[in-house]
Structures are given as structure tokens and as C-alpha cells.
XYZ file of C-alpha atoms in Angstrom:
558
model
C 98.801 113.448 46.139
C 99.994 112.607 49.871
C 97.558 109.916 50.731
C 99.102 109.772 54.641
C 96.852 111.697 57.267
C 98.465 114.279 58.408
C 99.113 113.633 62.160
C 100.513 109.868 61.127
C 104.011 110.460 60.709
C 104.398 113.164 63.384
C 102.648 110.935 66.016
C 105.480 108.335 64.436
C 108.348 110.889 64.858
C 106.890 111.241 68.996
C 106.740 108.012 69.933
C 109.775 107.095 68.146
C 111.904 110.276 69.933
C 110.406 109.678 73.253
C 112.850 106.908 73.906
C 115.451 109.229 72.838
C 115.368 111.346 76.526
C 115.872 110.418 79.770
C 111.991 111.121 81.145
C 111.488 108.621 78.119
C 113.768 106.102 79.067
C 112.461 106.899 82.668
C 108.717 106.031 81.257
C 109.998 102.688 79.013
C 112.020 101.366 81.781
C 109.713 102.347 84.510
C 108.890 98.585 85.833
C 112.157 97.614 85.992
C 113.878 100.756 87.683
C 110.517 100.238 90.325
C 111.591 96.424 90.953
C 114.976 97.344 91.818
C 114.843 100.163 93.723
C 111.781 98.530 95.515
C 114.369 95.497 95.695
C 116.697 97.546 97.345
C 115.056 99.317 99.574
C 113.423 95.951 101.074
C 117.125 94.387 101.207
C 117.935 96.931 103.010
C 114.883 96.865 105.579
C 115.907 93.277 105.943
C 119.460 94.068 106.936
C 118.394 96.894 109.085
C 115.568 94.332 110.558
C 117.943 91.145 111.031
C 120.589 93.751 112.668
C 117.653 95.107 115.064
C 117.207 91.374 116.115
C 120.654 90.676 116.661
C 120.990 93.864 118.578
C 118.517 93.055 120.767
C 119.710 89.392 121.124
C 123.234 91.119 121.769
C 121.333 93.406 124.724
C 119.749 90.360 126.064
C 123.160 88.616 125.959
C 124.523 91.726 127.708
C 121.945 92.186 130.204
C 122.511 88.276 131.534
C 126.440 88.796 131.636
C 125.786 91.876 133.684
C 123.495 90.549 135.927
C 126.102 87.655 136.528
C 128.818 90.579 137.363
C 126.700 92.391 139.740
C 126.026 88.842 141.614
C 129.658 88.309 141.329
C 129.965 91.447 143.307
C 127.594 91.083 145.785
C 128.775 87.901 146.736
C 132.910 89.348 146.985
C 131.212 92.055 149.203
C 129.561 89.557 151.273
C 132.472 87.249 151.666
C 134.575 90.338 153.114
C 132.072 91.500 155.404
C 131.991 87.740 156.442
C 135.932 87.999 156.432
C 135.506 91.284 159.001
C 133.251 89.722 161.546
C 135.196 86.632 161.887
C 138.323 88.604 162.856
C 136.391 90.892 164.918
C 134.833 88.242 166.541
C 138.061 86.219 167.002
C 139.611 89.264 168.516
C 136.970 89.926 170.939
C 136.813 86.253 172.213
C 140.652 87.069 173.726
C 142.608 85.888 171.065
C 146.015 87.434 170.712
C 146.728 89.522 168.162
C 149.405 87.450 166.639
C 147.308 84.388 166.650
C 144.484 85.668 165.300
C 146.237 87.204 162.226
C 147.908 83.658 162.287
C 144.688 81.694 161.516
C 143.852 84.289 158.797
C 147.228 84.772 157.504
C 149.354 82.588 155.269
C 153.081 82.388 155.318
C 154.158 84.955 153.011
C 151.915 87.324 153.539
C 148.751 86.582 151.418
C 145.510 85.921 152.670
C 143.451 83.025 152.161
C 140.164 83.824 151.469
C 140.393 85.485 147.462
C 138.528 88.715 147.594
C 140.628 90.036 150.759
C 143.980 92.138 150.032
C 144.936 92.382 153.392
C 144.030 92.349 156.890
C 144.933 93.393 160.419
C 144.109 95.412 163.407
C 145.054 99.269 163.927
C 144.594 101.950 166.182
C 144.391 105.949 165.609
C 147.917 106.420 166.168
C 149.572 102.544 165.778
C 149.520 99.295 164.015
C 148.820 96.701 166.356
C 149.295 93.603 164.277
C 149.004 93.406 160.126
C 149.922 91.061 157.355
C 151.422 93.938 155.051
C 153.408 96.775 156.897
C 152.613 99.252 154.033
C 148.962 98.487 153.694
C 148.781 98.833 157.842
C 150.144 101.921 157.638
C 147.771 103.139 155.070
C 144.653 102.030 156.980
C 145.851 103.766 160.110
C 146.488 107.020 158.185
C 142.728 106.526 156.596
C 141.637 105.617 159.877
C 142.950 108.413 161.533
C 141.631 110.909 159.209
C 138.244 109.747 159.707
C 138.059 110.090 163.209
C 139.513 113.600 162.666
C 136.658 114.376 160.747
C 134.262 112.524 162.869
C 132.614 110.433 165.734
C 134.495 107.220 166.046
C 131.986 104.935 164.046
C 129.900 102.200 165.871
C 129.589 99.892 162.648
C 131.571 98.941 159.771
C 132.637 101.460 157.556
C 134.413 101.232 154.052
C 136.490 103.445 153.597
C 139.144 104.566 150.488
C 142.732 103.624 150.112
C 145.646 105.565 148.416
C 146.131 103.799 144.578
C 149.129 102.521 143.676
C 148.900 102.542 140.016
C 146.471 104.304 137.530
C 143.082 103.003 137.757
C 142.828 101.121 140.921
C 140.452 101.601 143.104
C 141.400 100.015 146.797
C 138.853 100.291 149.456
C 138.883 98.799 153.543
C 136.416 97.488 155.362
C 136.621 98.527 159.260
C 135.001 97.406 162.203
C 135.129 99.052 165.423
C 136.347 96.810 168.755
C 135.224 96.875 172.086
C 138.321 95.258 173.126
C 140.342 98.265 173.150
C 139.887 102.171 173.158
C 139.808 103.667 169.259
C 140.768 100.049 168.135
C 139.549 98.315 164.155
C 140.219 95.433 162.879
C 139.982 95.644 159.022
C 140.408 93.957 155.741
C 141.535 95.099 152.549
C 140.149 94.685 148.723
C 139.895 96.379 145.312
C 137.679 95.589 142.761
C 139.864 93.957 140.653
C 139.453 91.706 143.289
C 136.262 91.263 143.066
C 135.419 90.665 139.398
C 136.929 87.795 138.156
C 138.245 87.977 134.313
C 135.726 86.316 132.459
C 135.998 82.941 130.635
C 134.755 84.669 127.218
C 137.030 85.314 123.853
C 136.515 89.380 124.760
C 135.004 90.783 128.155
C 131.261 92.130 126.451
C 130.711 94.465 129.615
C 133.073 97.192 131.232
C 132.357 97.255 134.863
C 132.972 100.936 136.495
C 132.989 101.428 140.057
C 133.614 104.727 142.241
C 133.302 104.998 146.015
C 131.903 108.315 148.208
C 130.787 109.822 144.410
C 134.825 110.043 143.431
C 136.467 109.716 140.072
C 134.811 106.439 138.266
C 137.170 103.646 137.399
C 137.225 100.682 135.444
C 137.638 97.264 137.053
C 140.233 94.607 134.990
C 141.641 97.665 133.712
C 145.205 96.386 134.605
C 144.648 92.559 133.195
C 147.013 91.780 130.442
C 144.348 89.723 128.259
C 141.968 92.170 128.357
C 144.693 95.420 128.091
C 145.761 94.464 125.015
C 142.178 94.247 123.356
C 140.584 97.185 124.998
C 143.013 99.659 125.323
C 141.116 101.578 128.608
C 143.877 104.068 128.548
C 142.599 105.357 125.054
C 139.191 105.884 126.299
C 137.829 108.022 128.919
C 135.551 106.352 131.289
C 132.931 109.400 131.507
C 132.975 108.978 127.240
C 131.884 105.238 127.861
C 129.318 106.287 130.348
C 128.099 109.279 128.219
C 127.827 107.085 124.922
C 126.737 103.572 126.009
C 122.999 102.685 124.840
C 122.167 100.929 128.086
C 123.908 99.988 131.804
C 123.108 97.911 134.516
C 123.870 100.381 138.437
C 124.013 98.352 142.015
C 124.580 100.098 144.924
C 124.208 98.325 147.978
C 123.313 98.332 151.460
C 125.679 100.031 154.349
C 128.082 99.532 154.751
C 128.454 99.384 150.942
C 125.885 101.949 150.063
C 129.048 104.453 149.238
C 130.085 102.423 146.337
C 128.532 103.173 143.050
C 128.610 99.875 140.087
C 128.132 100.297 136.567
C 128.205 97.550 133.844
C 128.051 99.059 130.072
C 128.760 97.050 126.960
C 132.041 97.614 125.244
C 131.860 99.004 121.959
C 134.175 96.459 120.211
C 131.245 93.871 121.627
C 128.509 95.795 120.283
C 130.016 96.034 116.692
C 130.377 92.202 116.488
C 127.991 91.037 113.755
C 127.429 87.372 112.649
C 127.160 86.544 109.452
C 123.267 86.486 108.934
C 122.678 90.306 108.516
C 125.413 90.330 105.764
C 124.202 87.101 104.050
C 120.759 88.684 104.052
C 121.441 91.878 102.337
C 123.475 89.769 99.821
C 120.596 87.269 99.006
C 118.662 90.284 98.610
C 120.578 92.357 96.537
C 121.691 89.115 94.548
C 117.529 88.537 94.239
C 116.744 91.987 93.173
C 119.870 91.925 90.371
C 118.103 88.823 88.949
C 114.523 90.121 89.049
C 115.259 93.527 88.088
C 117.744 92.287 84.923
C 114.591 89.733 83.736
C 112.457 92.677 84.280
C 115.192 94.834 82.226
C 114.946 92.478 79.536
C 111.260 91.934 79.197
C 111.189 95.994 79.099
C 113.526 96.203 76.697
C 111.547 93.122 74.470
C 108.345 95.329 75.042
C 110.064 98.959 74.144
C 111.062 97.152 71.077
C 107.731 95.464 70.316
C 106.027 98.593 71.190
C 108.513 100.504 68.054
C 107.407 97.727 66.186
C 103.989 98.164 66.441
C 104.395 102.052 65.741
C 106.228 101.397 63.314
C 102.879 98.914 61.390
C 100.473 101.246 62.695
C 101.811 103.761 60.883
C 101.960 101.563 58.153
C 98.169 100.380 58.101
C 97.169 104.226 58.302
C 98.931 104.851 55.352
C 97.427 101.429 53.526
C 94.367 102.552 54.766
C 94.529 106.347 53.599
C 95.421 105.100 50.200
C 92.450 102.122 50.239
C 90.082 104.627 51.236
C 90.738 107.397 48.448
C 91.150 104.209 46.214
C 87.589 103.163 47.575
C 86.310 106.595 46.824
C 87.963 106.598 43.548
C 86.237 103.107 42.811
C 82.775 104.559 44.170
C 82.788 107.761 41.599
C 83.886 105.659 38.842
C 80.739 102.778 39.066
C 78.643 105.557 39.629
C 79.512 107.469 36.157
C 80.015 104.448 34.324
C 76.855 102.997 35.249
C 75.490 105.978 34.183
C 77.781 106.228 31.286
C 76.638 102.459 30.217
C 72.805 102.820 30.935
C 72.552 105.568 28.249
C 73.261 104.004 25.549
C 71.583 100.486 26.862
C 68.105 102.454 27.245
C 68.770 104.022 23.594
C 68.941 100.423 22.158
C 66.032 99.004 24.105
C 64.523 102.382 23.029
C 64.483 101.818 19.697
C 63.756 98.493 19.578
C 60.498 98.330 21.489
C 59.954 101.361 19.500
C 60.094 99.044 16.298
C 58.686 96.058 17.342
C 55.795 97.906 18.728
C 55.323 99.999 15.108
C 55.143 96.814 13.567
C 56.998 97.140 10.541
C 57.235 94.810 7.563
C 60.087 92.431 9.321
C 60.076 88.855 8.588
C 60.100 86.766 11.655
C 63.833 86.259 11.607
C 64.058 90.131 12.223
C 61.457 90.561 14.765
C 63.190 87.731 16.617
C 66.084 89.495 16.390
C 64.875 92.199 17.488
C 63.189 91.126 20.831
C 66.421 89.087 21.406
C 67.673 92.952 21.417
C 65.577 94.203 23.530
C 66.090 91.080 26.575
C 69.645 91.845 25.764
C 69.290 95.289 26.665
C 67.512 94.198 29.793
C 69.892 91.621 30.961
C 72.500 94.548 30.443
C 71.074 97.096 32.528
C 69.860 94.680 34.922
C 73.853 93.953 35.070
C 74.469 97.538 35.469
C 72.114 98.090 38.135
C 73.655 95.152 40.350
C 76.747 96.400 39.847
C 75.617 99.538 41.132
C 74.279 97.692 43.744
C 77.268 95.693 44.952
C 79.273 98.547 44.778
C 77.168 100.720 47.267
C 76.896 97.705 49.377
C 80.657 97.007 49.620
C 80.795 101.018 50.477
C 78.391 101.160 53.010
C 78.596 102.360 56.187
C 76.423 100.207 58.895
C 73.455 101.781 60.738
C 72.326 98.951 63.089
C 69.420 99.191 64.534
C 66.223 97.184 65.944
C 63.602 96.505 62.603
C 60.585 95.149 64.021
C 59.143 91.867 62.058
C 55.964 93.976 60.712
C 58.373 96.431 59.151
C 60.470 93.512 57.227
C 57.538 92.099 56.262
C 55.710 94.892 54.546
C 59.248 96.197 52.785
C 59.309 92.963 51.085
C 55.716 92.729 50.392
C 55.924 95.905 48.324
C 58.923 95.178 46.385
C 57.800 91.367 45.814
C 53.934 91.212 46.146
C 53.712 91.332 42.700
C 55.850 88.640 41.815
C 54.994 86.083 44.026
C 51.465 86.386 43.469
C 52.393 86.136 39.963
C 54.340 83.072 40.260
C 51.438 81.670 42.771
C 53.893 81.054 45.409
C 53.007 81.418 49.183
C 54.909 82.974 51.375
C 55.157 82.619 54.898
C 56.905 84.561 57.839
C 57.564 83.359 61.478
C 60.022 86.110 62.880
C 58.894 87.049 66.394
C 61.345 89.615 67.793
C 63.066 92.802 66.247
C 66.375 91.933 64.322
C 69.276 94.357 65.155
C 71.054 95.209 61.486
C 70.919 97.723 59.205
C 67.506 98.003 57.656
C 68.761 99.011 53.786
C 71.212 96.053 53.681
C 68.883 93.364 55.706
C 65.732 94.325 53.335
C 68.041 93.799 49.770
C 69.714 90.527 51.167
C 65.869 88.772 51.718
C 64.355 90.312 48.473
C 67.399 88.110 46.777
C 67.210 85.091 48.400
C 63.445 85.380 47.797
C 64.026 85.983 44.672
C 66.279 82.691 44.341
C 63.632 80.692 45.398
C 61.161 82.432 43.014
C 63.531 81.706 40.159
C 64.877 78.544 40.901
C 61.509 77.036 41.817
C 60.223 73.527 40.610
C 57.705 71.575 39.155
C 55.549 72.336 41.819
C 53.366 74.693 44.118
C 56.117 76.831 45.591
C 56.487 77.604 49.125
C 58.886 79.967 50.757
C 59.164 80.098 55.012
C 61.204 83.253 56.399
C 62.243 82.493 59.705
C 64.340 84.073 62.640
C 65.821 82.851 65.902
C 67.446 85.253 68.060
C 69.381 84.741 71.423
C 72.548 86.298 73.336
C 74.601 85.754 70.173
C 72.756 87.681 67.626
C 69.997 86.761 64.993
C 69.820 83.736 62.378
C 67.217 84.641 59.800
C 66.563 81.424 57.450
C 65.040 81.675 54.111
C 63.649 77.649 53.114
C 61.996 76.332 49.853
C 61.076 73.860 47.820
C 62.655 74.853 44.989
C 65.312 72.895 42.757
C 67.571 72.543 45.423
C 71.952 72.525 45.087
C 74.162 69.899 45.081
C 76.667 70.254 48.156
C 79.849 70.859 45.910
C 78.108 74.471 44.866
C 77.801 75.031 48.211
C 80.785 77.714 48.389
C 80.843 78.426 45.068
C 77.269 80.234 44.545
C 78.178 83.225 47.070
C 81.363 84.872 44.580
C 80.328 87.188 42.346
C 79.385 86.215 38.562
C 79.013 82.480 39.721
C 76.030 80.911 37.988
C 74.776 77.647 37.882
C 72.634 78.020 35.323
C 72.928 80.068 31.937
C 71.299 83.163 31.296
C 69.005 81.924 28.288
C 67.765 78.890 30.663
C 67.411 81.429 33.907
C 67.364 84.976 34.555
C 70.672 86.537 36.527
C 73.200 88.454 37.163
C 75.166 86.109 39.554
C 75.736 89.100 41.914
C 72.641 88.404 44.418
C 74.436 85.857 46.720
C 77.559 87.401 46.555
C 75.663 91.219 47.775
C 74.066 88.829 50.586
C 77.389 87.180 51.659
C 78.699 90.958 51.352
C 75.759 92.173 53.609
C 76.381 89.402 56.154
C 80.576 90.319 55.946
C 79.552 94.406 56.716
C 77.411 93.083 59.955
C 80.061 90.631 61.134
C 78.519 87.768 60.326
C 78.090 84.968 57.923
C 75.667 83.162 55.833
C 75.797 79.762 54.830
C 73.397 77.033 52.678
C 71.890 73.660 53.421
C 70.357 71.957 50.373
C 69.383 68.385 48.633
C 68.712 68.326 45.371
C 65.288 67.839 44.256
C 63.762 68.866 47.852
C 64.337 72.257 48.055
C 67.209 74.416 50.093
C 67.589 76.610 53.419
C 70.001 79.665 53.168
C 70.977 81.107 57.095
C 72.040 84.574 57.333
C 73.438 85.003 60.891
C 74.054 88.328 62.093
C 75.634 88.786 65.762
C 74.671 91.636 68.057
C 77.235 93.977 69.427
C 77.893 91.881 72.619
C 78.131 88.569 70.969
C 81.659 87.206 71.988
C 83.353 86.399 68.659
C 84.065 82.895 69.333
C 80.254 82.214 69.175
C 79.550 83.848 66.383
C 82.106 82.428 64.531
C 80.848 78.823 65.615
C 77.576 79.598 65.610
C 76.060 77.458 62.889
């Protein structure tokens, strides 16, 4: 006979083959693979956050060196125009030609003041006086083509220049004189010129100038420091325009309102990261590798508790399919051998009442026999019957439910009326409030510690209180008498089965009443316990907890 239900070993078979596929592996594992990927996608918010703030501190950085270039430039375009007056204005106080590009002049053929190239005066069709022939010539040809094109200006003017070399972007600065008929006095510059190479490991800004809308150019494109870092020529200057994330424009007043200044960052300045983004996602990653393998192992601990426990669940089921048809087993057999054992017991008290009643010529030696017979009998069936009773006891299946005091009261009066009023005991009942149990089990449990007191009364009037206190843990009935009392070592002892203190010829017993009420009192949850002294009479407590009680209480509960 398979004595396993059914679904246990399938259920088994599941749980133990669920771990066996990856959506089960997926489910066992499921806090761990959660803390890492959650780990990973915060370390990677953090790097993405800690590069957002150095980006921005890099813009910030940016936008202050920029600024700085732009005044840089401002103030070379206000030192030439300050360059152009004061030759103008020497030129119109009378000055010669010679001498006045004498006092501006150096020796060979620089100027003094830095952001000025050149400088000299010129006519439409002649150089009048210069410091470079070449440059003279050029500013005459530019001069000429503007008046070609134009009124003769009554301001300054700035004006292009032919480059010499890739990149440059020379410009001149004329201003008209009243000394003479078509005649400028002029100074040259470029803006190489006018930026000065910065002080910095790597330039962070490209500056980009153009004049009259033209071609844009960079500025320090020709410096050696910066040529060999930046490499201009291998990147087109509308690309840098196009792709940079944020410039700073000037474009000043006349006669400089034909020049158009960019700064943009550089790329290779952009891309340089500290070290803090980096150690960030590290610490991160290196935090979520530690977390995530302690939450690994912890699943891993659990997975393999959680096999374990399958594993003894399936095992209980299995003890507990076989103690229940055991159980059952046990139930069928007391039942037909009680039956089985009271036949023949009722057959022999049978005929022995039936022949001491008849009367029949016995001597008194056989009549004493045969009413020793007949209590035998009694004390047998009486056996039986407890048995019986114990057995259905142990089997039964609890019905709690509230018994009102009246109804406990008049149960016991009819199955004990008659022998307490025969044993002229008085019996007395303070139980104010309904007693949650099962009303079969809580009824046989009082009629045998009743009866206890009944038949282990003394030498005296007997009196037997049934009490009850209930509260928030349950109910503790108490049945008290004067009776004979217990000495405390029998304490334990008188609640297993067959345990008798007295023998059956001096008392009537089966030794199976305390041990149904401890069983009673096991079936409810609870416990019952005894406080006696010889000679004055004993108190047996029968505690039984309601179905809120915490178990700690009730277990302590005394």
C-alpha cells in the first residue's frame, strides 16, 4: 500500500527541477542579479553625473579663458587704433615724414609698440615713407583698390592684406590725412599678433577670426608649441565651428565692426578627464561586486536551504500519511477489540449475578468468590470502556466553540447528580463567562477530575469549587477539594496513563482519567497542571488558550 499522497513527490520532482532552467535560476537568483544590475546601473549614473559636473566645470573654465581672449583682443585693437592717431596726429602737426616714422620706428625695421606689424604713410599711386618696402607696397595696392571701388573714406578703415603663408590673416588700419590730397597713414597687424600664446600646458580655446565675412582662420595656427599638439592643418575650421558645443563671438565697433571673433574649445581640451569620474565608476563597480557576490552567496545558502526544506517536507507528508493510516488502523482495532473483549466480560458478569441472585446452595467461600467475579468483570469493562475512551480522545478532531457556564453546569449535573448527592458532597460553581473549547472533550475532562475528588475524598464533609478565569490568553478552569490531597513528587507522575497511586482493591480506577484530561488539554493547546498538600485537599488547573493567545503566554501562563 503507497502510504505517500499522491501530489507529494511530484510537487518534490517541481520544485526540485525548477532550479534546473534558466527562468528558475532567474527566480532563485533573482535578489542578487537585481543588486547588481541595480549596482551597475547607479555606477554608471554616477560616472555619467560626476562627468556632467566636470563638464560643466570644464565650460565654466572655458568660458573665463575666452572671455580673457576676447579682452586680450579688444585691448590689441585699441592699442593700434591708439598707434594710428598718434601718427596721424604727428603727421598733421608738420612733422616730416622721415621723422615721424623715426619716433615710431626702430632700427631694423620693427616697431615698438607689440601688436603693430608695420607702419607708414601712402598715397593712391606712391609710398611716401614706410618701415617695410614690401608691406608699403601692399597697403598702397589695397589702398588703391578701395578708392577704385569707392569714396575716399573720411575715417579709419581696416582693411585686408595679401597672406603670406597659409592661415594668416593680416589686416591695416588707415586713416585719412588732411595734410595732403588722397594721403593715409596706416599701421599694420594680424591676429597672431594680437593673441598672445597662452601660459597653459595646451591652449583650451581655438580663436577664429575672419574679416568683411571671408574665409575663417585660426589665430596661433603657425606657433610651434601649439602646431605640434593641435595639428590645425588636419582639421577644417568650418568642422570645428560646425561641431563645437558652445563659442564665445565679439565683433566690435567701426572701425572694427568688419572683423568677426570666435573662441570654441578644442576637442583634445574637452576630452581631458581627471581622475574622479574614473575612480567613481570603479568604487562603484568594486561596491556592487562585493554586495552582489554576498548577495550571491546568501542566495545560494537560501536555494539550498529552501531544497532542504523540500526535501523534509516531503518527508513529514510521507511520516504523516503513514501515522495517519496507522492512526486509523489503531482507531478500527480499539473499536473491535473493545467490542471483541466486552462480550465475553458481560457473559461472565452475566452469569454470575445470574447465580448469586438464584441463590444457590454455595458456601460463603463460593459466593465470595463469586461477587469477587462479578467486581472483576466490572473493573474489566470499566477498563475497556476508558480505553475506548482515550482512544477516541487521542483521535479527535477539535470543534472549539463558546459553552456558556449554564450549559457546563447542567452536563455535569446529569452525569454526576447522582453521585455526589450520594456521597453528600457539595458542589459549587463560580464560572462567569463562556469557555471557548470543544464541548465533548471539556465536559469528560471535569466529570474526571470531579470524579477524583469524589473518590479520593477524606474523612470529612467533602467540598468541590469549579472555577474559571478567563482573559486575552485563554481560559484556566480550576477544579479544588478537600480531599486526601498528593504529595508533590506525584505531581507529574499521576497524568500518564495506568499510573495509580492507590490499588484497585483500596480505590476504584482505571488510571486513564488524568491522562484523557492531560490528553484533552494537549488537543486544545494547552496544559494542565496540580497544586496539592497532603492532608488539605488539592487544586487541578486546566488552561486552555484561545486562538489569539501568543504562544509564549500560554506556555508561561501558570
Amino acid at each position: 500500500m503507497n502510504l505517500t499522497r499522491p501530489d507529494t513527490a511530484s510537487n518534490t520532482e517541481s520544485r526540485r527541477a525548477r532550479y534546473d532552467t534558466l527562468s528558475g535560476l532567474l527566480e532563485a537568483y533573482r535578489t542578487p542579479v537585481t543588486i547588481i544590475l541595480f549596482g551597475v546601473i547607479v555606477s554608471l549614473a554616477l560616472f555619467f553625473a560626476t562627468l556632467l559636473g566636470h563638464s560643466r566645470a570644464k565650460e565654466r573654465e572655458f568660458r573665463n579663458h575666452a572671455a580673457a581672449r576676447l579682452a586680450e583682443i579688444k585691448t590689441g585693437f585699441t592699442a593700434i587704433e591708439a598707434e594710428l592717431n598718434e601718427l596721424a596726429s604727428a603727421v598733421e602737426a608738420g612733422l616730416p615724414p622721415q621723422t615721424v616714422i623715426g619716433i615710431f620706428g626702430v632700427a631694423n625695421g620693427e616697431v615698438a609698440t607689440p601688436p603693430v606689424r608695420d607702419l607708414g604713410l601712402v598715397s593712391e599711386d606712391a609710398v611716401l615713407q614706410a618701415v617695410g618696402a614690401d608691406t608699403a607696397r601692399q597697403v598702397q595696392r589695397a589702398v588703391a583698390y578701395m578708392l577704385e571701388r569707392g569714396p575716399a573714406p573720411q575715417s579709419s578703415v581696416l582693411l585686408p592684406l595679401p597672406a603670406d603663408a597659409p592661415g594668416e590673416v593680416p589686416f591695416v588700419l588707415i586713416a585719412p590725412l588732411s595734410a595732403g590730397p588722397f594721403s593715409y597713414a596706416y599701421v599694420t597687424s594680424d591676429f597672431d599678433a594680437l593673441v598672445q600664446p597662452t601660459e597653459l600646458r595646451s591652449d583650451p580655446a581655438w580663436v577664429i577670426s575672419s574679416l568683411y565675412g571671408g574665409s575663417p582662420q585660426f589665430a596661433l595656427a603657425r606657433n610651434v608649441d601649439l602646431r605640434a599638439r593641435t595639428t590645425p592643418a588636419m582639421m577644417g575650421v568650418l568642422s570645428v565651428l560646425d561641431t563645437a558645443p558652445y563659442a564665445l563671438h565679439w565683433s566690435g565697433e567701426a572701425p572694427f565692426d568688419v572683423v568677426d571673433i570666435a573662441v570654441v574649445p578644442r576637442r583634445s581640451y574637452l576630452l581631458q578627464f581627471g581622475p574622479l569620474p574614473w575612480l567613481v565608476l570603479v568604487f562603484c563597480l568594486f561596491a556592487t561586486a562585493a554586495i552582489g557576490a554576498l548577495a550571491l552567496k546568501d542566495a545560494r545558502r537560501t536555494a539550498e536551504i529552501r531544497r532542504q526544506v523540500d526535501l523534509k517536507t516531503a518527508e513529514l507528508r510521507r511520516s504523516q500519511a503513514i501515522i495517519e493510516a496507522k492512526n486509523e488502523e489503531l482507531a478500527r482495532f480499539a473499536a473491535h477489540a473493545s467490542h471483541d473483549l466486552q462480550a465475553p466480560l458481560r457473559a461472565m458478569k452475566g452469569m454470575s449475578s445470574l447465580l448469586v441472585e438464584r441463590q444457590i446452595d454455595l458456601d460463603d467461600r463460593s459466593q465470595q468468590m463469586l461477587k469477587r467475579i462479578n467486581r472483576g468483570a466490572d473493573r474489566a469493562q470499566r477498563l475497556v470502556q476508558d480505553l475506548l475512551s482515550y482512544t477516541k480522545a487521542d483521535m479527535a478532531q477539535i470543534n472549539a466553540e463558546p459553552i456558556p457556564p449554564e450549559t457546563l453546569r447542567s452536563e455535569i449535573d446529569e452525569l454526576l447528580a447522582a453521585t455526589v448527592e450520594e456521597c453528600g458532597a457539595q458542589l459549587r460553581w463560580q464560572i462567569d463567562a463562556p469557555v471557548e473549547a470543544d464541548r465533548f472533550l471539556l465536559t469528560r475532562a471535569l466529570q474526571n477530575l470531579i470524579s477524583n475528588a469524589i473518590k479520593y475524598r477524606a474523612d470529612r464533609p467533602l467540598r468541590i469549587d469549579v472555577t474559571a478565569r478567563t482573559d486575552q490568553y485563554g481560559s484556566t478552569l480550576c477544579v479544588s477539594d478537600n480531599g486526601m490531597g498528593i504529595e508533590p513528587k506525584y505531581f507529574e507522575r499521576i497524568f500518564r496513563v495506568f499510573e495509580r497511586l492507590h490499588g484497585a482493591d483500596e480505590i476504584e480506577g482505571s488510571g486513564i482519567g488524568l491522562a484523557l484530561c492531560k490528553r484533552v488539554a494537549d488537543l486544545h493547546g494547552g496544559r494542565i497542571w496540580v497544586e496539592s498538600e497532603p492532608g488539605v485537599g488539592s487544586h487541578f488547573f486546566l488552561h486552555i488558550p484561545s486562538a489569539e493567545a501568543p504562544r509564549a503566554a500560554i506556555s508561561n501562563d501558570r
